[in-house]
């Protein structure tokens, strides 16, 4: 089957770009690479042109998820596969790709969230590197979605989109990696009914390079009266030290340090963890009710 390189970017809808742009730049620590007049703001935490794109919208939420393929021919292989399984992939025009600063790009409507899922060869070179500021962010780590029809969604990502399951919390969430990317999860599929959350964005994660980044972030967000909704703590499935907080619209963001990595061949079997708080935090924290409570899925356009 086709092979991924990584989770490339997430596109978020925010209700006030003039408020969110400085938050993501100055408090989260992303680099603002481009802001289109009357259009989106492109942020990076890597050598990419963008890892987060903010769009002005009437309601906060998740607009799109982009996945970078390992090689150009993997995109061809994926396109053919998506056609065969009836997902009707659409190739973006050269003009649309240029506007996104991306090479060849295709899109589908993901059937369980209704979101636009995007797959692309790579991004255009921007001639400069990401320079960490308040936090030494290593990469965009993962995105977690709360969906209905959870078992079917997990099966879809495993069998149709070639994601591998690293671990489950029984009946609540599946942690999945885009093969052969080694990190424990680049995608989480949460059971909206079991978590008593509406379908929508659960959270977006940024992996940091030092445990002190988590501690310094705790101090920084407190100083700026940013709500902390979970942690600091340590996740048993991935081994990550974590801190969750809210953006100005109430969407949940995470910093994490450390994560289990899987070999491409002969990885360990996925574990099924008991559904209890200690399966998500060794330290026994329970999330604030505001955790993962804001972030509507923007339905993909048809055709």
PDB file of C-alpha atoms in Angstrom:
ATOM      1  CA  UNK A   1       0.000   0.000   0.000  1.00  0.00           C
ATOM      2  CA  UNK A   2       0.914   3.663  -0.117  1.00  0.00           C
ATOM      3  CA  UNK A   3       3.287   5.218   2.415  1.00  0.00           C
ATOM      4  CA  UNK A   4       3.081   8.457   4.350  1.00  0.00           C
ATOM      5  CA  UNK A   5       5.814  10.797   5.511  1.00  0.00           C
ATOM      6  CA  UNK A   6       3.929  12.598   8.287  1.00  0.00           C
ATOM      7  CA  UNK A   7       0.979  14.647   9.426  1.00  0.00           C
ATOM      8  CA  UNK A   8       1.684  17.791   7.425  1.00  0.00           C
ATOM      9  CA  UNK A   9      -0.698  20.413   8.713  1.00  0.00           C
ATOM     10  CA  UNK A  10      -4.040  21.255  10.245  1.00  0.00           C
ATOM     11  CA  UNK A  11      -6.269  24.109   9.093  1.00  0.00           C
ATOM     12  CA  UNK A  12      -8.365  25.703  11.831  1.00  0.00           C
ATOM     13  CA  UNK A  13     -11.264  28.124  11.699  1.00  0.00           C
ATOM     14  CA  UNK A  14     -11.038  30.929  14.257  1.00  0.00           C
ATOM     15  CA  UNK A  15     -13.537  33.680  15.007  1.00  0.00           C
ATOM     16  CA  UNK A  16     -11.032  36.553  15.177  1.00  0.00           C
ATOM     17  CA  UNK A  17      -7.778  36.290  13.249  1.00  0.00           C
ATOM     18  CA  UNK A  18      -6.481  39.515  14.781  1.00  0.00           C
ATOM     19  CA  UNK A  19      -6.708  37.848  18.193  1.00  0.00           C
ATOM     20  CA  UNK A  20      -5.599  34.335  17.230  1.00  0.00           C
ATOM     21  CA  UNK A  21      -2.545  35.248  15.125  1.00  0.00           C
ATOM     22  CA  UNK A  22      -0.593  36.798  18.036  1.00  0.00           C
ATOM     23  CA  UNK A  23      -1.701  33.977  20.342  1.00  0.00           C
ATOM     24  CA  UNK A  24      -0.352  31.232  18.073  1.00  0.00           C
ATOM     25  CA  UNK A  25       2.793  33.236  17.324  1.00  0.00           C
ATOM     26  CA  UNK A  26       3.683  34.714  20.718  1.00  0.00           C
ATOM     27  CA  UNK A  27       2.197  32.262  23.228  1.00  0.00           C
ATOM     28  CA  UNK A  28       2.236  28.941  21.363  1.00  0.00           C
ATOM     29  CA  UNK A  29       5.546  29.713  19.640  1.00  0.00           C
ATOM     30  CA  UNK A  30       4.721  29.085  15.988  1.00  0.00           C
ATOM     31  CA  UNK A  31       6.433  31.052  13.249  1.00  0.00           C
ATOM     32  CA  UNK A  32       4.153  33.213  11.108  1.00  0.00           C
ATOM     33  CA  UNK A  33       5.436  32.642   7.583  1.00  0.00           C
ATOM     34  CA  UNK A  34       2.709  34.293   5.550  1.00  0.00           C
ATOM     35  CA  UNK A  35      -0.569  36.089   6.088  1.00  0.00           C
ATOM     36  CA  UNK A  36      -2.672  36.639   3.006  1.00  0.00           C
ATOM     37  CA  UNK A  37      -4.614  39.905   3.018  1.00  0.00           C
ATOM     38  CA  UNK A  38      -8.225  38.963   3.561  1.00  0.00           C
ATOM     39  CA  UNK A  39      -7.191  35.304   3.734  1.00  0.00           C
ATOM     40  CA  UNK A  40      -5.487  32.712   5.917  1.00  0.00           C
ATOM     41  CA  UNK A  41      -2.408  32.924   8.130  1.00  0.00           C
ATOM     42  CA  UNK A  42       0.263  30.250   7.583  1.00  0.00           C
ATOM     43  CA  UNK A  43       2.332  29.138  10.589  1.00  0.00           C
ATOM     44  CA  UNK A  44       5.193  26.646  10.841  1.00  0.00           C
ATOM     45  CA  UNK A  45       7.052  24.775  13.557  1.00  0.00           C
ATOM     46  CA  UNK A  46       9.443  23.063  11.126  1.00  0.00           C
ATOM     47  CA  UNK A  47      11.170  23.690   7.800  1.00  0.00           C
ATOM     48  CA  UNK A  48       7.757  23.430   6.099  1.00  0.00           C
ATOM     49  CA  UNK A  49       5.948  26.478   4.783  1.00  0.00           C
ATOM     50  CA  UNK A  50       3.026  25.658   7.084  1.00  0.00           C
ATOM     51  CA  UNK A  51       1.996  23.218   9.773  1.00  0.00           C
ATOM     52  CA  UNK A  52      -0.971  25.246  11.026  1.00  0.00           C
ATOM     53  CA  UNK A  53      -3.217  27.428   8.877  1.00  0.00           C
ATOM     54  CA  UNK A  54      -5.709  29.778  10.523  1.00  0.00           C
ATOM     55  CA  UNK A  55      -8.818  30.846   8.610  1.00  0.00           C
ATOM     56  CA  UNK A  56     -11.322  33.496   9.608  1.00  0.00           C
ATOM     57  CA  UNK A  57     -14.630  31.743  10.261  1.00  0.00           C
ATOM     58  CA  UNK A  58     -17.936  32.251  11.953  1.00  0.00           C
ATOM     59  CA  UNK A  59     -17.455  29.287  14.252  1.00  0.00           C
ATOM     60  CA  UNK A  60     -14.246  27.787  15.689  1.00  0.00           C
ATOM     61  CA  UNK A  61     -13.275  24.367  14.474  1.00  0.00           C
ATOM     62  CA  UNK A  62     -11.282  22.082  12.243  1.00  0.00           C
ATOM     63  CA  UNK A  63     -11.383  22.909   8.546  1.00  0.00           C
ATOM     64  CA  UNK A  64      -8.954  20.430   7.006  1.00  0.00           C
ATOM     65  CA  UNK A  65      -6.193  17.913   7.769  1.00  0.00           C
ATOM     66  CA  UNK A  66      -3.208  17.537   5.431  1.00  0.00           C
ATOM     67  CA  UNK A  67      -0.941  14.481   5.120  1.00  0.00           C
ATOM     68  CA  UNK A  68       2.409  14.499   3.340  1.00  0.00           C
ATOM     69  CA  UNK A  69       3.276  11.395   1.338  1.00  0.00           C
ATOM     70  CA  UNK A  70       6.712   9.759   1.445  1.00  0.00           C
ATOM     71  CA  UNK A  71       7.425  10.024  -2.312  1.00  0.00           C
ATOM     72  CA  UNK A  72       5.622  11.488  -5.352  1.00  0.00           C
ATOM     73  CA  UNK A  73       4.656   8.040  -6.657  1.00  0.00           C
ATOM     74  CA  UNK A  74       2.941   7.304  -3.346  1.00  0.00           C
ATOM     75  CA  UNK A  75       0.427  10.028  -4.195  1.00  0.00           C
ATOM     76  CA  UNK A  76      -0.291   8.316  -7.520  1.00  0.00           C
ATOM     77  CA  UNK A  77      -0.734   4.996  -5.753  1.00  0.00           C
ATOM     78  CA  UNK A  78      -3.046   6.588  -3.190  1.00  0.00           C
ATOM     79  CA  UNK A  79      -5.138   8.364  -5.834  1.00  0.00           C
ATOM     80  CA  UNK A  80      -5.723   5.112  -7.706  1.00  0.00           C
ATOM     81  CA  UNK A  81      -6.630   3.324  -4.466  1.00  0.00           C
ATOM     82  CA  UNK A  82      -9.078   6.034  -3.402  1.00  0.00           C
ATOM     83  CA  UNK A  83     -10.787   5.829  -6.786  1.00  0.00           C
ATOM     84  CA  UNK A  84     -11.139   2.055  -6.491  1.00  0.00           C
ATOM     85  CA  UNK A  85     -12.781   2.247  -3.059  1.00  0.00           C
ATOM     86  CA  UNK A  86     -15.243   4.923  -4.182  1.00  0.00           C
ATOM     87  CA  UNK A  87     -13.930   7.906  -2.233  1.00  0.00           C
ATOM     88  CA  UNK A  88     -13.830  10.111  -5.352  1.00  0.00           C
ATOM     89  CA  UNK A  89     -10.503  11.893  -4.863  1.00  0.00           C
ATOM     90  CA  UNK A  90     -10.189  15.349  -6.393  1.00  0.00           C
ATOM     91  CA  UNK A  91      -6.868  16.698  -7.658  1.00  0.00           C
ATOM     92  CA  UNK A  92      -6.315  20.381  -6.965  1.00  0.00           C
ATOM     93  CA  UNK A  93      -5.473  22.617  -9.894  1.00  0.00           C
ATOM     94  CA  UNK A  94      -1.953  24.042 -10.247  1.00  0.00           C
ATOM     95  CA  UNK A  95      -3.348  27.430  -9.183  1.00  0.00           C
ATOM     96  CA  UNK A  96      -4.892  25.949  -6.030  1.00  0.00           C
ATOM     97  CA  UNK A  97      -1.642  24.172  -5.193  1.00  0.00           C
ATOM     98  CA  UNK A  98       0.342  27.388  -5.630  1.00  0.00           C
ATOM     99  CA  UNK A  99      -2.027  29.233  -3.297  1.00  0.00           C
ATOM    100  CA  UNK A 100      -1.321  26.576  -0.675  1.00  0.00           C
ATOM    101  CA  UNK A 101       2.432  26.617  -1.427  1.00  0.00           C
ATOM    102  CA  UNK A 102       2.185  22.878  -2.075  1.00  0.00           C
ATOM    103  CA  UNK A 103       3.137  20.459  -4.802  1.00  0.00           C
ATOM    104  CA  UNK A 104       0.566  18.058  -6.274  1.00  0.00           C
ATOM    105  CA  UNK A 105      -2.349  17.728  -3.878  1.00  0.00           C
ATOM    106  CA  UNK A 106      -5.511  15.633  -3.734  1.00  0.00           C
ATOM    107  CA  UNK A 107      -8.523  15.752  -1.439  1.00  0.00           C
ATOM    108  CA  UNK A 108     -11.309  13.497  -0.244  1.00  0.00           C
ATOM    109  CA  UNK A 109     -14.286  13.838   2.043  1.00  0.00           C
ATOM    110  CA  UNK A 110     -13.470  11.656   5.048  1.00  0.00           C
ATOM    111  CA  UNK A 111     -16.731   9.752   5.593  1.00  0.00           C
ATOM    112  CA  UNK A 112     -16.859   9.613   9.400  1.00  0.00           C
ATOM    113  CA  UNK A 113     -16.026  13.208  10.271  1.00  0.00           C
ATOM    114  CA  UNK A 114     -17.171  14.766   7.002  1.00  0.00           C
ATOM    115  CA  UNK A 115     -13.868  16.671   6.959  1.00  0.00           C
ATOM    116  CA  UNK A 116     -11.646  17.462   4.020  1.00  0.00           C
ATOM    117  CA  UNK A 117      -8.613  15.182   4.155  1.00  0.00           C
ATOM    118  CA  UNK A 118      -5.767  16.300   1.961  1.00  0.00           C
ATOM    119  CA  UNK A 119      -2.758  14.355   0.685  1.00  0.00           C
ATOM    120  CA  UNK A 120       0.192  16.012  -1.036  1.00  0.00           C
ATOM    121  CA  UNK A 121       3.716  15.438  -2.378  1.00  0.00           C
ATOM    122  CA  UNK A 122       5.378  18.189  -0.403  1.00  0.00           C
ATOM    123  CA  UNK A 123       5.438  21.910   0.229  1.00  0.00           C
ATOM    124  CA  UNK A 124       7.307  24.600  -1.662  1.00  0.00           C
ATOM    125  CA  UNK A 125      10.647  25.689  -0.255  1.00  0.00           C
ATOM    126  CA  UNK A 126      10.464  28.981   1.637  1.00  0.00           C
ATOM    127  CA  UNK A 127      14.185  29.735   1.941  1.00  0.00           C
ATOM    128  CA  UNK A 128      14.315  30.061   5.714  1.00  0.00           C
ATOM    129  CA  UNK A 129      14.134  27.777   8.715  1.00  0.00           C
ATOM    130  CA  UNK A 130      11.905  27.696  11.754  1.00  0.00           C
ATOM    131  CA  UNK A 131      13.481  29.534  14.663  1.00  0.00           C
ATOM    132  CA  UNK A 132      12.012  28.522  18.048  1.00  0.00           C
ATOM    133  CA  UNK A 133      11.034  31.345  20.382  1.00  0.00           C
ATOM    134  CA  UNK A 134       9.060  30.782  23.589  1.00  0.00           C
ATOM    135  CA  UNK A 135       8.933  26.994  23.107  1.00  0.00           C
ATOM    136  CA  UNK A 136      11.316  24.666  21.275  1.00  0.00           C
ATOM    137  CA  UNK A 137       8.678  22.925  19.184  1.00  0.00           C
ATOM    138  CA  UNK A 138      10.052  19.912  17.323  1.00  0.00           C
ATOM    139  CA  UNK A 139       7.066  19.185  15.088  1.00  0.00           C
ATOM    140  CA  UNK A 140       3.331  19.125  14.690  1.00  0.00           C
ATOM    141  CA  UNK A 141       2.625  15.879  16.498  1.00  0.00           C
ATOM    142  CA  UNK A 142      -0.951  14.748  16.058  1.00  0.00           C
ATOM    143  CA  UNK A 143      -4.593  15.643  15.746  1.00  0.00           C
ATOM    144  CA  UNK A 144      -7.394  13.839  17.586  1.00  0.00           C
ATOM    145  CA  UNK A 145     -10.962  13.688  16.274  1.00  0.00           C
ATOM    146  CA  UNK A 146     -14.137  12.831  18.173  1.00  0.00           C
ATOM    147  CA  UNK A 147     -16.428  10.868  15.859  1.00  0.00           C
ATOM    148  CA  UNK A 148     -19.643   8.920  15.865  1.00  0.00           C
ATOM    149  CA  UNK A 149     -19.655   5.314  14.569  1.00  0.00           C
ATOM    150  CA  UNK A 150     -16.299   4.898  16.271  1.00  0.00           C
ATOM    151  CA  UNK A 151     -15.564   1.214  15.510  1.00  0.00           C
ATOM    152  CA  UNK A 152     -16.298   1.747  11.827  1.00  0.00           C
ATOM    153  CA  UNK A 153     -14.111   4.856  11.709  1.00  0.00           C
ATOM    154  CA  UNK A 154     -11.153   3.038  13.261  1.00  0.00           C
ATOM    155  CA  UNK A 155     -11.590   0.192  10.782  1.00  0.00           C
ATOM    156  CA  UNK A 156     -11.731   2.677   7.899  1.00  0.00           C
ATOM    157  CA  UNK A 157      -8.462   4.349   8.815  1.00  0.00           C
ATOM    158  CA  UNK A 158      -6.769   0.993   9.332  1.00  0.00           C
ATOM    159  CA  UNK A 159      -8.006  -0.839   6.263  1.00  0.00           C
ATOM    160  CA  UNK A 160      -8.628   1.938   3.750  1.00  0.00           C
ATOM    161  CA  UNK A 161      -6.104   4.663   4.621  1.00  0.00           C
ATOM    162  CA  UNK A 162      -3.246   2.446   5.872  1.00  0.00           C
ATOM    163  CA  UNK A 163      -2.967   3.729   9.429  1.00  0.00           C
ATOM    164  CA  UNK A 164      -1.605   1.348  12.052  1.00  0.00           C
ATOM    165  CA  UNK A 165      -3.084   1.022  15.530  1.00  0.00           C
ATOM    166  CA  UNK A 166      -0.605   1.564  18.358  1.00  0.00           C
ATOM    167  CA  UNK A 167      -2.974   1.321  21.339  1.00  0.00           C
ATOM    168  CA  UNK A 168      -6.597   1.593  22.415  1.00  0.00           C
ATOM    169  CA  UNK A 169      -8.259   2.850  25.536  1.00  0.00           C
ATOM    170  CA  UNK A 170     -11.123   0.362  25.573  1.00  0.00           C
ATOM    171  CA  UNK A 171     -14.175   1.828  23.859  1.00  0.00           C
ATOM    172  CA  UNK A 172     -12.864   5.384  24.108  1.00  0.00           C
ATOM    173  CA  UNK A 173     -10.015   6.127  21.722  1.00  0.00           C
ATOM    174  CA  UNK A 174      -7.678   4.520  19.190  1.00  0.00           C
ATOM    175  CA  UNK A 175      -4.142   5.870  18.796  1.00  0.00           C
ATOM    176  CA  UNK A 176      -2.982   5.457  15.188  1.00  0.00           C
ATOM    177  CA  UNK A 177       0.150   6.204  13.185  1.00  0.00           C
ATOM    178  CA  UNK A 178       0.355   7.002   9.478  1.00  0.00           C
ATOM    179  CA  UNK A 179       2.535   4.140   8.250  1.00  0.00           C
ATOM    180  CA  UNK A 180       5.534   4.053   8.230  1.00  0.00           C
ATOM    181  CA  UNK A 181       5.898   7.187  10.385  1.00  0.00           C
ATOM    182  CA  UNK A 182       7.325   5.837  13.667  1.00  0.00           C
ATOM    183  CA  UNK A 183       5.630   8.052  16.247  1.00  0.00           C
ATOM    184  CA  UNK A 184       3.058   6.387  18.506  1.00  0.00           C
ATOM    185  CA  UNK A 185       0.238   8.417  17.026  1.00  0.00           C
ATOM    186  CA  UNK A 186      -0.234  11.073  14.406  1.00  0.00           C
ATOM    187  CA  UNK A 187      -3.999  10.576  14.573  1.00  0.00           C
ATOM    188  CA  UNK A 188      -6.353   9.762  17.402  1.00  0.00           C
ATOM    189  CA  UNK A 189      -9.924   8.621  16.817  1.00  0.00           C
ATOM    190  CA  UNK A 190     -12.082   9.282  19.868  1.00  0.00           C
ATOM    191  CA  UNK A 191     -15.516   7.821  20.546  1.00  0.00           C
ATOM    192  CA  UNK A 192     -17.785  10.859  20.871  1.00  0.00           C
ATOM    193  CA  UNK A 193     -20.535   8.906  22.631  1.00  0.00           C
ATOM    194  CA  UNK A 194     -18.228   7.309  25.203  1.00  0.00           C
ATOM    195  CA  UNK A 195     -16.477  10.590  25.988  1.00  0.00           C
ATOM    196  CA  UNK A 196     -19.791  12.491  26.098  1.00  0.00           C
ATOM    197  CA  UNK A 197     -18.443  15.006  23.634  1.00  0.00           C
ATOM    198  CA  UNK A 198     -20.027  16.252  20.438  1.00  0.00           C
ATOM    199  CA  UNK A 199     -18.348  15.129  17.220  1.00  0.00           C
ATOM    200  CA  UNK A 200     -15.540  17.558  16.446  1.00  0.00           C
ATOM    201  CA  UNK A 201     -11.958  18.448  17.175  1.00  0.00           C
ATOM    202  CA  UNK A 202     -10.536  16.904  20.334  1.00  0.00           C
ATOM    203  CA  UNK A 203      -7.128  18.578  20.237  1.00  0.00           C
ATOM    204  CA  UNK A 204      -4.038  19.509  18.220  1.00  0.00           C
ATOM    205  CA  UNK A 205      -0.617  18.501  19.559  1.00  0.00           C
ATOM    206  CA  UNK A 206       2.851  20.029  19.285  1.00  0.00           C
ATOM    207  CA  UNK A 207       5.836  17.912  20.308  1.00  0.00           C
ATOM    208  CA  UNK A 208       8.604  19.806  22.128  1.00  0.00           C
ATOM    209  CA  UNK A 209      12.300  19.049  22.438  1.00  0.00           C
ATOM    210  CA  UNK A 210      12.788  19.355  26.199  1.00  0.00           C
ATOM    211  CA  UNK A 211      10.749  18.560  29.296  1.00  0.00           C
ATOM    212  CA  UNK A 212      11.533  22.070  30.508  1.00  0.00           C
ATOM    213  CA  UNK A 213       9.473  23.380  27.588  1.00  0.00           C
ATOM    214  CA  UNK A 214       6.402  21.854  29.215  1.00  0.00           C
ATOM    215  CA  UNK A 215       7.246  23.400  32.574  1.00  0.00           C
ATOM    216  CA  UNK A 216       7.994  26.808  31.097  1.00  0.00           C
ATOM    217  CA  UNK A 217       4.771  26.666  29.093  1.00  0.00           C
ATOM    218  CA  UNK A 218       2.839  25.984  32.287  1.00  0.00           C
ATOM    219  CA  UNK A 219       4.252  29.165  33.811  1.00  0.00           C
ATOM    220  CA  UNK A 220       3.727  31.174  30.626  1.00  0.00           C
ATOM    221  CA  UNK A 221       0.094  30.259  30.023  1.00  0.00           C
ATOM    222  CA  UNK A 222      -0.757  30.845  33.684  1.00  0.00           C
ATOM    223  CA  UNK A 223       0.858  34.275  33.505  1.00  0.00           C
ATOM    224  CA  UNK A 224      -1.337  35.158  30.532  1.00  0.00           C
ATOM    225  CA  UNK A 225      -4.519  33.700  32.105  1.00  0.00           C
ATOM    226  CA  UNK A 226      -4.793  30.993  29.458  1.00  0.00           C
ATOM    227  CA  UNK A 227      -7.040  28.171  30.721  1.00  0.00           C
ATOM    228  CA  UNK A 228      -5.197  24.919  31.493  1.00  0.00           C
ATOM    229  CA  UNK A 229      -7.608  22.032  31.001  1.00  0.00           C
ATOM    230  CA  UNK A 230      -5.491  18.912  31.609  1.00  0.00           C
ATOM    231  CA  UNK A 231      -2.126  18.292  33.182  1.00  0.00           C
ATOM    232  CA  UNK A 232       0.699  18.485  33.480  1.00  0.00           C
ATOM    233  CA  UNK A 233       0.772  14.717  33.464  1.00  0.00           C
ATOM    234  CA  UNK A 234       2.110  11.658  31.652  1.00  0.00           C
ATOM    235  CA  UNK A 235       0.228   9.536  29.131  1.00  0.00           C
ATOM    236  CA  UNK A 236       0.629   5.752  29.646  1.00  0.00           C
ATOM    237  CA  UNK A 237      -0.046   4.829  25.983  1.00  0.00           C
ATOM    238  CA  UNK A 238       2.728   6.974  24.460  1.00  0.00           C
ATOM    239  CA  UNK A 239       4.837   7.803  27.507  1.00  0.00           C
ATOM    240  CA  UNK A 240       4.531  11.527  26.754  1.00  0.00           C
ATOM    241  CA  UNK A 241       4.677  14.282  29.362  1.00  0.00           C
ATOM    242  CA  UNK A 242       1.775  16.602  28.519  1.00  0.00           C
ATOM    243  CA  UNK A 243       0.045  19.912  29.107  1.00  0.00           C
ATOM    244  CA  UNK A 244      -3.285  20.911  27.545  1.00  0.00           C
ATOM    245  CA  UNK A 245      -4.590  24.462  27.296  1.00  0.00           C
ATOM    246  CA  UNK A 246      -7.173  26.465  25.343  1.00  0.00           C
ATOM    247  CA  UNK A 247      -6.740  28.873  22.475  1.00  0.00           C
ATOM    248  CA  UNK A 248      -8.758  32.131  22.393  1.00  0.00           C
ATOM    249  CA  UNK A 249     -11.766  30.337  20.882  1.00  0.00           C
ATOM    250  CA  UNK A 250     -11.651  27.502  23.408  1.00  0.00           C
ATOM    251  CA  UNK A 251     -10.096  24.889  21.121  1.00  0.00           C
ATOM    252  CA  UNK A 252      -7.741  22.506  22.912  1.00  0.00           C
ATOM    253  CA  UNK A 253      -4.001  22.509  22.205  1.00  0.00           C
ATOM    254  CA  UNK A 254      -1.322  20.253  23.689  1.00  0.00           C
ATOM    255  CA  UNK A 255       2.405  20.371  24.261  1.00  0.00           C
ATOM    256  CA  UNK A 256       4.047  17.001  24.803  1.00  0.00           C
ATOM    257  CA  UNK A 257       7.572  15.770  25.421  1.00  0.00           C
ATOM    258  CA  UNK A 258       8.698  12.266  24.488  1.00  0.00           C
ATOM    259  CA  UNK A 259       6.819   9.588  22.576  1.00  0.00           C
ATOM    260  CA  UNK A 260       7.249   5.900  21.854  1.00  0.00           C
ATOM    261  CA  UNK A 261       8.552   5.148  18.364  1.00  0.00           C
ATOM    262  CA  UNK A 262       7.710   2.002  16.393  1.00  0.00           C
ATOM    263  CA  UNK A 263       9.972   0.118  13.978  1.00  0.00           C
ATOM    264  CA  UNK A 264       8.600  -0.403  10.505  1.00  0.00           C
ATOM    265  CA  UNK A 265       9.018  -4.173  10.777  1.00  0.00           C
ATOM    266  CA  UNK A 266       7.869  -6.354  13.662  1.00  0.00           C
ATOM    267  CA  UNK A 267       6.333  -3.630  15.841  1.00  0.00           C
ATOM    268  CA  UNK A 268       4.765  -4.652  19.121  1.00  0.00           C
ATOM    269  CA  UNK A 269       1.063  -5.481  19.179  1.00  0.00           C
ATOM    270  CA  UNK A 270      -1.460  -2.816  20.028  1.00  0.00           C
ATOM    271  CA  UNK A 271      -2.517  -2.842  23.672  1.00  0.00           C
ATOM    272  CA  UNK A 272      -6.040  -2.409  25.020  1.00  0.00           C
ATOM    273  CA  UNK A 273      -5.974  -0.266  28.146  1.00  0.00           C
ATOM    274  CA  UNK A 274      -8.768  -0.264  30.695  1.00  0.00           C
ATOM    275  CA  UNK A 275     -11.152   2.689  30.424  1.00  0.00           C
ATOM    276  CA  UNK A 276     -10.197   4.640  33.553  1.00  0.00           C
ATOM    277  CA  UNK A 277      -8.419   7.954  34.242  1.00  0.00           C
ATOM    278  CA  UNK A 278      -5.099   6.251  35.010  1.00  0.00           C
ATOM    279  CA  UNK A 279      -5.010   4.841  31.471  1.00  0.00           C
ATOM    280  CA  UNK A 280      -4.633   8.386  30.159  1.00  0.00           C
ATOM    281  CA  UNK A 281      -2.534   9.881  32.952  1.00  0.00           C
ATOM    282  CA  UNK A 282      -0.151   8.066  35.279  1.00  0.00           C
ATOM    283  CA  UNK A 283      -0.522  10.973  37.682  1.00  0.00           C
ATOM    284  CA  UNK A 284      -4.290  10.613  37.970  1.00  0.00           C
ATOM    285  CA  UNK A 285      -5.438  13.966  36.571  1.00  0.00           C
ATOM    286  CA  UNK A 286      -8.981  14.303  35.235  1.00  0.00           C
ATOM    287  CA  UNK A 287      -9.601  16.745  32.364  1.00  0.00           C
ATOM    288  CA  UNK A 288     -11.471  19.984  32.928  1.00  0.00           C
ATOM    289  CA  UNK A 289     -14.977  19.864  31.330  1.00  0.00           C
ATOM    290  CA  UNK A 290     -13.803  22.431  28.766  1.00  0.00           C
ATOM    291  CA  UNK A 291     -11.212  19.972  27.432  1.00  0.00           C
ATOM    292  CA  UNK A 292     -12.020  18.949  23.836  1.00  0.00           C
ATOM    293  CA  UNK A 293     -15.389  20.702  23.967  1.00  0.00           C
ATOM    294  CA  UNK A 294     -14.933  23.295  21.202  1.00  0.00           C
ATOM    295  CA  UNK A 295     -14.122  22.722  17.553  1.00  0.00           C
ATOM    296  CA  UNK A 296     -16.761  21.954  14.946  1.00  0.00           C
ATOM    297  CA  UNK A 297     -15.867  19.913  11.866  1.00  0.00           C
ATOM    298  CA  UNK A 298     -16.286  22.002   8.713  1.00  0.00           C
ATOM    299  CA  UNK A 299     -18.020  19.726   6.201  1.00  0.00           C
ATOM    300  CA  UNK A 300     -16.072  19.084   3.034  1.00  0.00           C
ATOM    301  CA  UNK A 301     -17.521  20.601  -0.109  1.00  0.00           C
ATOM    302  CA  UNK A 302     -18.896  18.178  -2.635  1.00  0.00           C
ATOM    303  CA  UNK A 303     -16.982  17.888  -5.901  1.00  0.00           C
TER     304      UNK A 303
END
